[in-house]
mmCIF file of C-alpha atoms in Angstrom:
data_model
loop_
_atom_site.group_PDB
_atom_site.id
_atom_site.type_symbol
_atom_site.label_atom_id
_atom_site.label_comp_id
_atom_site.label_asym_id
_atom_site.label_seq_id
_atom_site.Cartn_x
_atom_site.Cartn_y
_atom_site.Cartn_z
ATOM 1 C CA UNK A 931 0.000 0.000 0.000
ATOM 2 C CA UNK A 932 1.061 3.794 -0.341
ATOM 3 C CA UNK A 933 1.110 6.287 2.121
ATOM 4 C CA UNK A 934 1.385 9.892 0.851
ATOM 5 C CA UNK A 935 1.389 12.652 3.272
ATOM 6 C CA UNK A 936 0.152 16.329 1.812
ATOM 7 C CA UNK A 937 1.911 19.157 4.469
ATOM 8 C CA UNK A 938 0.182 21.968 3.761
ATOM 9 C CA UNK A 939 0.427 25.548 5.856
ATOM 10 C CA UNK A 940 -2.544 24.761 7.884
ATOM 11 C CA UNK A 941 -3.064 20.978 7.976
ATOM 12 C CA UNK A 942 -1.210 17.802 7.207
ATOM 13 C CA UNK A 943 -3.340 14.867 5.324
ATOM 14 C CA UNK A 944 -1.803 11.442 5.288
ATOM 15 C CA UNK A 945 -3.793 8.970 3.592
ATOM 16 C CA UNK A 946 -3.161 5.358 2.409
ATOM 17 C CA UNK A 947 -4.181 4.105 -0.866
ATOM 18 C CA UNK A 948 -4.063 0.134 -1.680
ATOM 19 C CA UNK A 949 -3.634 0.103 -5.246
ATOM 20 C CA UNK A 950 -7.713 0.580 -5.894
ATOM 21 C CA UNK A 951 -9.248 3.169 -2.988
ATOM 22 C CA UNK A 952 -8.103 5.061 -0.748
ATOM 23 C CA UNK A 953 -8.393 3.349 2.493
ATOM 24 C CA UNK A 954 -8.211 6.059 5.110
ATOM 25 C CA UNK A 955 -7.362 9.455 5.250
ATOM 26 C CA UNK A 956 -6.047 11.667 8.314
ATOM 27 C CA UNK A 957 -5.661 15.151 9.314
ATOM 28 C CA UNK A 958 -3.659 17.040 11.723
ATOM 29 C CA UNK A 959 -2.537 20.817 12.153
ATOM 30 C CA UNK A 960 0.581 21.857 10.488
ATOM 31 C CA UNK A 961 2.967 22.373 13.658
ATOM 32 C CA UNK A 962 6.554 21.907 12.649
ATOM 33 C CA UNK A 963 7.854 21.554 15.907
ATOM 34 C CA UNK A 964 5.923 18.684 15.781
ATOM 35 C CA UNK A 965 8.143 15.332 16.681
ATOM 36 C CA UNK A 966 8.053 11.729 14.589
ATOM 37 C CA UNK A 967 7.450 10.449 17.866
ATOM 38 C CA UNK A 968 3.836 12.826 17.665
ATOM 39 C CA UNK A 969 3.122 11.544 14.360
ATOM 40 C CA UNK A 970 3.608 7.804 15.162
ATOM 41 C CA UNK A 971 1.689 7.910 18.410
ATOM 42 C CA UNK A 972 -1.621 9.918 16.658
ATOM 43 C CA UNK A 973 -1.443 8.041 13.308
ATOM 44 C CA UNK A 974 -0.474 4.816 13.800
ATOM 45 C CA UNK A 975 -3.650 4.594 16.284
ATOM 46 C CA UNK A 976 -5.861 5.888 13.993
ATOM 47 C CA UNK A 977 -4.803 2.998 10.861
ATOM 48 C CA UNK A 978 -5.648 0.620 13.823
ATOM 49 C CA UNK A 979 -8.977 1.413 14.417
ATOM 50 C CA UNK A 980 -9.279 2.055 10.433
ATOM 51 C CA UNK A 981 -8.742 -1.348 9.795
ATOM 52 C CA UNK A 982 -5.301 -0.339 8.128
ATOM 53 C CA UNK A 983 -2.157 -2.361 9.018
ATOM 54 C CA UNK A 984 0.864 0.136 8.953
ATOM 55 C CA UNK A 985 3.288 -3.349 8.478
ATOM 56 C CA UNK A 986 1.670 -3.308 4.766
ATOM 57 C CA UNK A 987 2.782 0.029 3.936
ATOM 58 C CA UNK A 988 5.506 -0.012 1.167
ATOM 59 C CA UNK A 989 5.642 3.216 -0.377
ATOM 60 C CA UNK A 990 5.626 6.403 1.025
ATOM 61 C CA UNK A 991 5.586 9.455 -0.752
ATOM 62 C CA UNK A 992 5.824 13.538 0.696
ATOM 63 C CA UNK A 993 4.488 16.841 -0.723
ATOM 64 C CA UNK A 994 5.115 19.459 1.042
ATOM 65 C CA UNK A 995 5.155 23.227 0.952
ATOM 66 C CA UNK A 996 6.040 23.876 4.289
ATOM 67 C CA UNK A 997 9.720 22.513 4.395
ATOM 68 C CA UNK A 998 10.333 22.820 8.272
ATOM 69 C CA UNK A 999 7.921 20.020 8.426
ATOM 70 C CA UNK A 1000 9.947 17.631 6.584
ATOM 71 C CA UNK A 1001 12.350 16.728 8.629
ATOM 72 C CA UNK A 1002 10.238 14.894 11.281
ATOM 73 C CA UNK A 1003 7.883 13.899 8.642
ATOM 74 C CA UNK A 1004 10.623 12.255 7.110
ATOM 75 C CA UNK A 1005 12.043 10.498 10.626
ATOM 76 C CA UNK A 1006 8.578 9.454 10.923
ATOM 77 C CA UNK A 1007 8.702 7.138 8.104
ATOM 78 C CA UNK A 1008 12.319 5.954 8.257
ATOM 79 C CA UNK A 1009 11.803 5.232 11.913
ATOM 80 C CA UNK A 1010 8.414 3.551 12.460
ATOM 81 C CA UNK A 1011 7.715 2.721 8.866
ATOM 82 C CA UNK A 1012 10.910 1.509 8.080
ATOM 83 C CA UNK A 1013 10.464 3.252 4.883
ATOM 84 C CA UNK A 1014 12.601 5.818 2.793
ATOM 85 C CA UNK A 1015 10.205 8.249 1.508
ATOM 86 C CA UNK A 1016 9.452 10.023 -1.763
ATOM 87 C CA UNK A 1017 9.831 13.834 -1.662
ATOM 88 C CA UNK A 1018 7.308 15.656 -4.452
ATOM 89 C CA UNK A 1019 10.025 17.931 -6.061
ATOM 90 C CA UNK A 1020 11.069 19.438 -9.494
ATOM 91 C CA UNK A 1021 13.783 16.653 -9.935
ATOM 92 C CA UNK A 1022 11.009 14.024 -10.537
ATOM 93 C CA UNK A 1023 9.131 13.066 -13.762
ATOM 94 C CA UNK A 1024 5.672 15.144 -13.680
ATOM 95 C CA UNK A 1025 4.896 13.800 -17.143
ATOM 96 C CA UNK A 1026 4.309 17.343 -17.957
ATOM 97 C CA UNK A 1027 6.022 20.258 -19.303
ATOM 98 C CA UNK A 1028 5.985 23.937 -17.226
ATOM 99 C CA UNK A 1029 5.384 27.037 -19.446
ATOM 100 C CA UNK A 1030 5.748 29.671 -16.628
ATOM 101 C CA UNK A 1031 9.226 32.196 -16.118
ATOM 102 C CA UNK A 1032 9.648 31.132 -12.694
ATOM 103 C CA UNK A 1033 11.415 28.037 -11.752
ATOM 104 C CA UNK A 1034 9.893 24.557 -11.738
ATOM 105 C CA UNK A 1035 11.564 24.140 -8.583
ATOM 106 C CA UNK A 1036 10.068 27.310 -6.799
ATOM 107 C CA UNK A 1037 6.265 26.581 -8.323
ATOM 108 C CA UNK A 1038 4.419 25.426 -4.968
ATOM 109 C CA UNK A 1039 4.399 21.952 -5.105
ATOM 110 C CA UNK A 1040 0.232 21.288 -4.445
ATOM 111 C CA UNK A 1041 -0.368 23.649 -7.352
ATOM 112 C CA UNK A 1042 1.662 21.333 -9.756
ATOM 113 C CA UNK A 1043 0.062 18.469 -8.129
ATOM 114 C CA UNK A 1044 -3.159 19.877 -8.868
ATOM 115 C CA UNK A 1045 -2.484 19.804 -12.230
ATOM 116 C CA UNK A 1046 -1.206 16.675 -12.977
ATOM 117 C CA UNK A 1047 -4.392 14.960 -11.437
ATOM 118 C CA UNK A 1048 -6.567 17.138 -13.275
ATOM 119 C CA UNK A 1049 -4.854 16.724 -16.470
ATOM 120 C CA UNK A 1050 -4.812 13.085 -16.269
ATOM 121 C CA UNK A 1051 -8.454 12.747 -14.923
ATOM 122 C CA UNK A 1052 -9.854 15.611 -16.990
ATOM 123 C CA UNK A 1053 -7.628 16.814 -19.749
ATOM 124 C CA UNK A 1054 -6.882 20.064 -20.905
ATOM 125 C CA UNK A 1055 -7.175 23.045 -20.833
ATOM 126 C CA UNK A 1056 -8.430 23.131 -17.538
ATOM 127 C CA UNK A 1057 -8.387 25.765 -14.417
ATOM 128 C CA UNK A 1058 -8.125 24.439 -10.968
ATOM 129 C CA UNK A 1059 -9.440 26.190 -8.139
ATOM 130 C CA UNK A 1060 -7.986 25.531 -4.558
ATOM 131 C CA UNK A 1061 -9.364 26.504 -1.417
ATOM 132 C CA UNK A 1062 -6.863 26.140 0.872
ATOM 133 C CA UNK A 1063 -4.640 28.837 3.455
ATOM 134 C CA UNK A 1064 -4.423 30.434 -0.020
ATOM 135 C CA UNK A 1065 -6.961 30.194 -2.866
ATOM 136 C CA UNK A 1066 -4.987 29.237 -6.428
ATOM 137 C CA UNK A 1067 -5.460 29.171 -9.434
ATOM 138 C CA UNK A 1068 -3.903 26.978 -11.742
ATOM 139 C CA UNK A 1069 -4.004 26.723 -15.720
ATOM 140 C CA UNK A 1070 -3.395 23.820 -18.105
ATOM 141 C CA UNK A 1071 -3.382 24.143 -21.577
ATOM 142 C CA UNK A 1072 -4.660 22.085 -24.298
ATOM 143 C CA UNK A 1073 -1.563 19.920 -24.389
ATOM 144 C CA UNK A 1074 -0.845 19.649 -20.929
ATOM 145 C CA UNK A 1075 1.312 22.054 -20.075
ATOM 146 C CA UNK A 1076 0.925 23.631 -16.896
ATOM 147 C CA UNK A 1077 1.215 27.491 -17.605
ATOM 148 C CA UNK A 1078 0.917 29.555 -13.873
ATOM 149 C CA UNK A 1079 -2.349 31.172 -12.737
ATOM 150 C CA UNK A 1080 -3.561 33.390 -9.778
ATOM 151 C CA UNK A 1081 -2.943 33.503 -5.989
ATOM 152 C CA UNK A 1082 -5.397 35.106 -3.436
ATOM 153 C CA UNK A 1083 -5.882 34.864 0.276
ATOM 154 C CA UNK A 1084 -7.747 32.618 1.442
ATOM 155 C CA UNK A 1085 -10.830 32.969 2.746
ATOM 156 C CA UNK A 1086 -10.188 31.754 6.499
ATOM 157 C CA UNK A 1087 -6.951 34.255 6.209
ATOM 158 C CA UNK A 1088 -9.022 37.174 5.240
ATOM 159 C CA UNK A 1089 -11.467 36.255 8.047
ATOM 160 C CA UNK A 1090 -9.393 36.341 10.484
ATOM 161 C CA UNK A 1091 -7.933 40.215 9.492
ATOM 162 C CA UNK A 1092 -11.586 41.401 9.195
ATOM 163 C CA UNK A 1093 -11.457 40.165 12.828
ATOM 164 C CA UNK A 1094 -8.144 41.556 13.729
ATOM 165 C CA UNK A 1095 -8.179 44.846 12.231
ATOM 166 C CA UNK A 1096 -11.950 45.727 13.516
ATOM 167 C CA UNK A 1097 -12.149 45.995 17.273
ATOM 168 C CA UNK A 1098 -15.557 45.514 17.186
ATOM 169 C CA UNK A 1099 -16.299 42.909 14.908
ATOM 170 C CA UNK A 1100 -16.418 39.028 16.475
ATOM 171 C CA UNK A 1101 -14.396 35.796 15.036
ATOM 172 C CA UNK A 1102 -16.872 33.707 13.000
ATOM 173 C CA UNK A 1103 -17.379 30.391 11.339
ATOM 174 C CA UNK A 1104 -17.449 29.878 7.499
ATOM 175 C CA UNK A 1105 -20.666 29.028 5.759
ATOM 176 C CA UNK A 1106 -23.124 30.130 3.381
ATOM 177 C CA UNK A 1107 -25.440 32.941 4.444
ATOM 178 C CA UNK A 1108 -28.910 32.630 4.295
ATOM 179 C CA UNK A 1109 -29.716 36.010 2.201
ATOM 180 C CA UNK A 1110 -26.909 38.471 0.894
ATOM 181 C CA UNK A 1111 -28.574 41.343 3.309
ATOM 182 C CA UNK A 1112 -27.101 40.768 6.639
ATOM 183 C CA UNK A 1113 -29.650 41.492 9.464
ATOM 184 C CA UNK A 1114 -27.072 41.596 11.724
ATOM 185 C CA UNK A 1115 -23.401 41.741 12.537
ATOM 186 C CA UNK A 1116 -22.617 38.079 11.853
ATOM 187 C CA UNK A 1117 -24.823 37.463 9.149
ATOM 188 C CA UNK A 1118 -23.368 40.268 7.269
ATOM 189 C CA UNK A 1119 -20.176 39.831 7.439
ATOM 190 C CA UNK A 1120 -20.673 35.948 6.525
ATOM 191 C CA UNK A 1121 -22.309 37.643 3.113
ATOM 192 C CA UNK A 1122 -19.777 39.804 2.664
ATOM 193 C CA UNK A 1123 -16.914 36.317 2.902
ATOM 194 C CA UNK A 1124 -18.838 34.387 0.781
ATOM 195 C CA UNK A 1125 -20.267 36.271 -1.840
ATOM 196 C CA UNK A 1126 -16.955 38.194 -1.937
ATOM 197 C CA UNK A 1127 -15.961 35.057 -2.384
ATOM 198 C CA UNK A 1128 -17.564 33.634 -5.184
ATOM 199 C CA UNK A 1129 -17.475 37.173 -7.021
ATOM 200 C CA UNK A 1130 -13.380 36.539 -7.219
ATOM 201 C CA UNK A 1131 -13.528 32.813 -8.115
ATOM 202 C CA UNK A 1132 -16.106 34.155 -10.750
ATOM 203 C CA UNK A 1133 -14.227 37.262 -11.514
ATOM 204 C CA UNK A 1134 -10.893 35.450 -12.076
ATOM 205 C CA UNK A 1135 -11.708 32.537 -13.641
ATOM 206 C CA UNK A 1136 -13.650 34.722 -15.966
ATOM 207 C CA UNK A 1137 -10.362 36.638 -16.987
ATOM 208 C CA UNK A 1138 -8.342 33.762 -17.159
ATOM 209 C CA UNK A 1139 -11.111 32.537 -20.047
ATOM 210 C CA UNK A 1140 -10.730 35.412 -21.508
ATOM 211 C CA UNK A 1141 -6.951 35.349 -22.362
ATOM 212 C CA UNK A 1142 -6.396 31.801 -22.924
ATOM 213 C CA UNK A 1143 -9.525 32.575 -25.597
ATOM 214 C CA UNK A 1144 -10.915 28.853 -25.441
ATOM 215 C CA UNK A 1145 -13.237 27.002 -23.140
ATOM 216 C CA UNK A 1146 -11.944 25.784 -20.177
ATOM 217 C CA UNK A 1147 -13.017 23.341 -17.868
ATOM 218 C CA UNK A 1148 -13.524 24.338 -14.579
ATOM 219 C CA UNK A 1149 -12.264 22.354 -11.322
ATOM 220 C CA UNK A 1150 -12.846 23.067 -7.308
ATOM 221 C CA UNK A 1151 -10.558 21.332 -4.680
ATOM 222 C CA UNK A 1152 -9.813 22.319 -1.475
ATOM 223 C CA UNK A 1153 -11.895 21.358 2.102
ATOM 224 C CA UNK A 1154 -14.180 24.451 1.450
ATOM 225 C CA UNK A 1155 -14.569 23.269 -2.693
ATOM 226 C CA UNK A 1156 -18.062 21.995 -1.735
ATOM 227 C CA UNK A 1157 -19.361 24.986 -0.065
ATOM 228 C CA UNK A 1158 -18.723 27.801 -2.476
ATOM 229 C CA UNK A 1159 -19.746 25.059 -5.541
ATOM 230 C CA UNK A 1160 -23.116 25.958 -4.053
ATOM 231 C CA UNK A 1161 -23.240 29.519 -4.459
ATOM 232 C CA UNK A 1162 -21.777 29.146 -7.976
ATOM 233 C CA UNK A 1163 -22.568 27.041 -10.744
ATOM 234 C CA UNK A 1164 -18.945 27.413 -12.101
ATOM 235 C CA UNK A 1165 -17.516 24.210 -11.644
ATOM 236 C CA UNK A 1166 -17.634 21.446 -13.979
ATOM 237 C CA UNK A 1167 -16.205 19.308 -11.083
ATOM 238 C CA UNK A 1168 -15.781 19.330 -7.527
ATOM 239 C CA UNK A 1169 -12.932 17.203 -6.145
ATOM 240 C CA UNK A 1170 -11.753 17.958 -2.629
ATOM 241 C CA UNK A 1171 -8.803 15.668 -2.445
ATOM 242 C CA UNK A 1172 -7.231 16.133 -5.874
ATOM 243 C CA UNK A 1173 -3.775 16.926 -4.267
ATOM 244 C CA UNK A 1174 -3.893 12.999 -2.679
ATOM 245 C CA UNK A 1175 -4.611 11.776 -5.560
ATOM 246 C CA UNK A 1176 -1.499 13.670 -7.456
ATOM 247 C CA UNK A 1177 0.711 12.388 -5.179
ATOM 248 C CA UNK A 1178 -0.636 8.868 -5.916
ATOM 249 C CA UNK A 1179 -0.097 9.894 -9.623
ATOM 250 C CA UNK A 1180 3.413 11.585 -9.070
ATOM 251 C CA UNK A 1181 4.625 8.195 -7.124
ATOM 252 C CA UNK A 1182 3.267 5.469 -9.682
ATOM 253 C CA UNK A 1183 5.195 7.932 -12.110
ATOM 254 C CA UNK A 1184 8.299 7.605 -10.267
ATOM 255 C CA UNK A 1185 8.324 4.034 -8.968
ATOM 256 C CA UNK A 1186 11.808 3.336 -10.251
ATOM 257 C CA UNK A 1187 12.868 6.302 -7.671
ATOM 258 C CA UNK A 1188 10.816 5.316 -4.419
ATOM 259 C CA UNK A 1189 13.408 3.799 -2.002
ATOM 260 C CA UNK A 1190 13.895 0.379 -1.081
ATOM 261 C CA UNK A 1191 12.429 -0.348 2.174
ATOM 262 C CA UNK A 1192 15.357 -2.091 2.961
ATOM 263 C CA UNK A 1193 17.285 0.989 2.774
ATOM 264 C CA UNK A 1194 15.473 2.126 5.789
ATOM 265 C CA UNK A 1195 17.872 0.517 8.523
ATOM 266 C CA UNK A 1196 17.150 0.166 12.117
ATOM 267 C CA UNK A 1197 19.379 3.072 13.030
ATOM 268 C CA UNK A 1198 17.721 5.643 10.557
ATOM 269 C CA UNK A 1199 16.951 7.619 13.610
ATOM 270 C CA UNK A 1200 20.690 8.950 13.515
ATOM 271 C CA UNK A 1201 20.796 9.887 10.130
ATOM 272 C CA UNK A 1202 19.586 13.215 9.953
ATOM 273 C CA UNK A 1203 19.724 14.374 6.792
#
């Protein structure tokens, strides 16, 4: 089975696929002070009562855009897995070729991940939409080629500085409001988030149409990709865990490259590199 672990700026996802489904998937906060000793004590509990057996793990593979995480992520695996890990990078074969000025290797590695599952499931040209700590938005043209996009705050970011920056304002949750007229405090500013919202996703995804000249297909993905789908009938498809499932993608890719697990020794906990 594979493991792949997505370490994004707010949470961590580690999921384990068996060739067929995905069998489980897990989420924690994004701490990087975090220890491998944390990881294996939350996660290895949680495959138990899954039903998973972490002894039939073979394949591990990281993405990561946070890179103080890696270090224990990577202990994690080499200790209690036994297992050398993949690491989503430039250096690999995406299958793909990158059309942007900036460097493959400094392209955040969950928006080129985005791509290559939506290219493969999908095809070009495509735009992918993810709500994450940022929202993104990522192009692929009609051959494949991933050519940049947009980045905006995301929407749990900007709620928090409406909160921080207006004493009198509360913290509140994310959802859909019930009218766009707030009848009070909360309810307005929940109108204002999400229609703002949708009104960028629409208003960006409109330009990008507009200079790529041809009709694009539309994807969502993110944990909040199912809410704003309902306030917008934009999306052609609404796939939450697409970044998973281009990790699974990137690692069948790059089988020749994943580690032996025999290269994982007993004493991996002193090697620290």
């Amino acid at each position: 089975m594979l493991l792949v672990v997505d370490a994004g700026n707010t949470n961590i996802v580690f999921a384990v696929h068996d060739g067929t489904v995905w069998r489980g998937m897990w989420r924690i906060s994004t701490v990087v002070e975090r220890t491998s000793d944390e990881y294996a004590s939350w996660l290895l509990g949680l495959m138990e009562r899954s039903g998973v057996d972490h002894a039939a793990i073979s394949r591990v593979i990281i993405g990561t855009v946070v890179p103080a995480a890696l270090y224990d992520l990577r202990r994690f695996c080499r200790e209690w897995l036994k297992l050398e890990p993949l690491i989503a990078n430039a250096s690999l074969d995406w299958g793909h070729p990158v059309r942007v000025e900036t460097p493959p290797s400094e392209i955040g590695v969950d928006r080129r991940l985005n791509a290559l599952a939506a290219q493969l499931f999908y095809g070009g040209p495509l735009v992918i939409v993810d709500f994450g700590t940022a929202t993104t938005f990522d192009v692929v043209d009609e051959e494949g080629a991933y050519c940049g996009g947009a980045i905006a705050p995301g929407i749990n970011l900007s709620l928090e500085a409406l909160h921080r920056a207006a004493a009198r304002l509360p913290r509140i949750s994310v959802g859909r409001p019930f009218a766009a007229i707030g009848r009070n405090t909360p309810e307005a500013m929940r109108s204002g988030l999400f229609w703002g919202y949708v009104g960028l996703i629409e208003g960006i995804v409109s330009r990008i149409a507009l200079e790529m000249g041809i009709p694009l297909k539309i994807i969502a993905t993110g944990g909040l990709a199912p809410l704003f789908s309902e306030g917008t009938d934009l999306f052609d498809h609404v796939v939450p865990e697409l970044t998973l499932d281009g990790l699974r993608l990137l690692a069948d890719r790059n089988a020749a490259c994943l580690p032996d697990s025999a290269s994982a020794t007993a004493d991996a906990r002193f090697n620290t590199t």
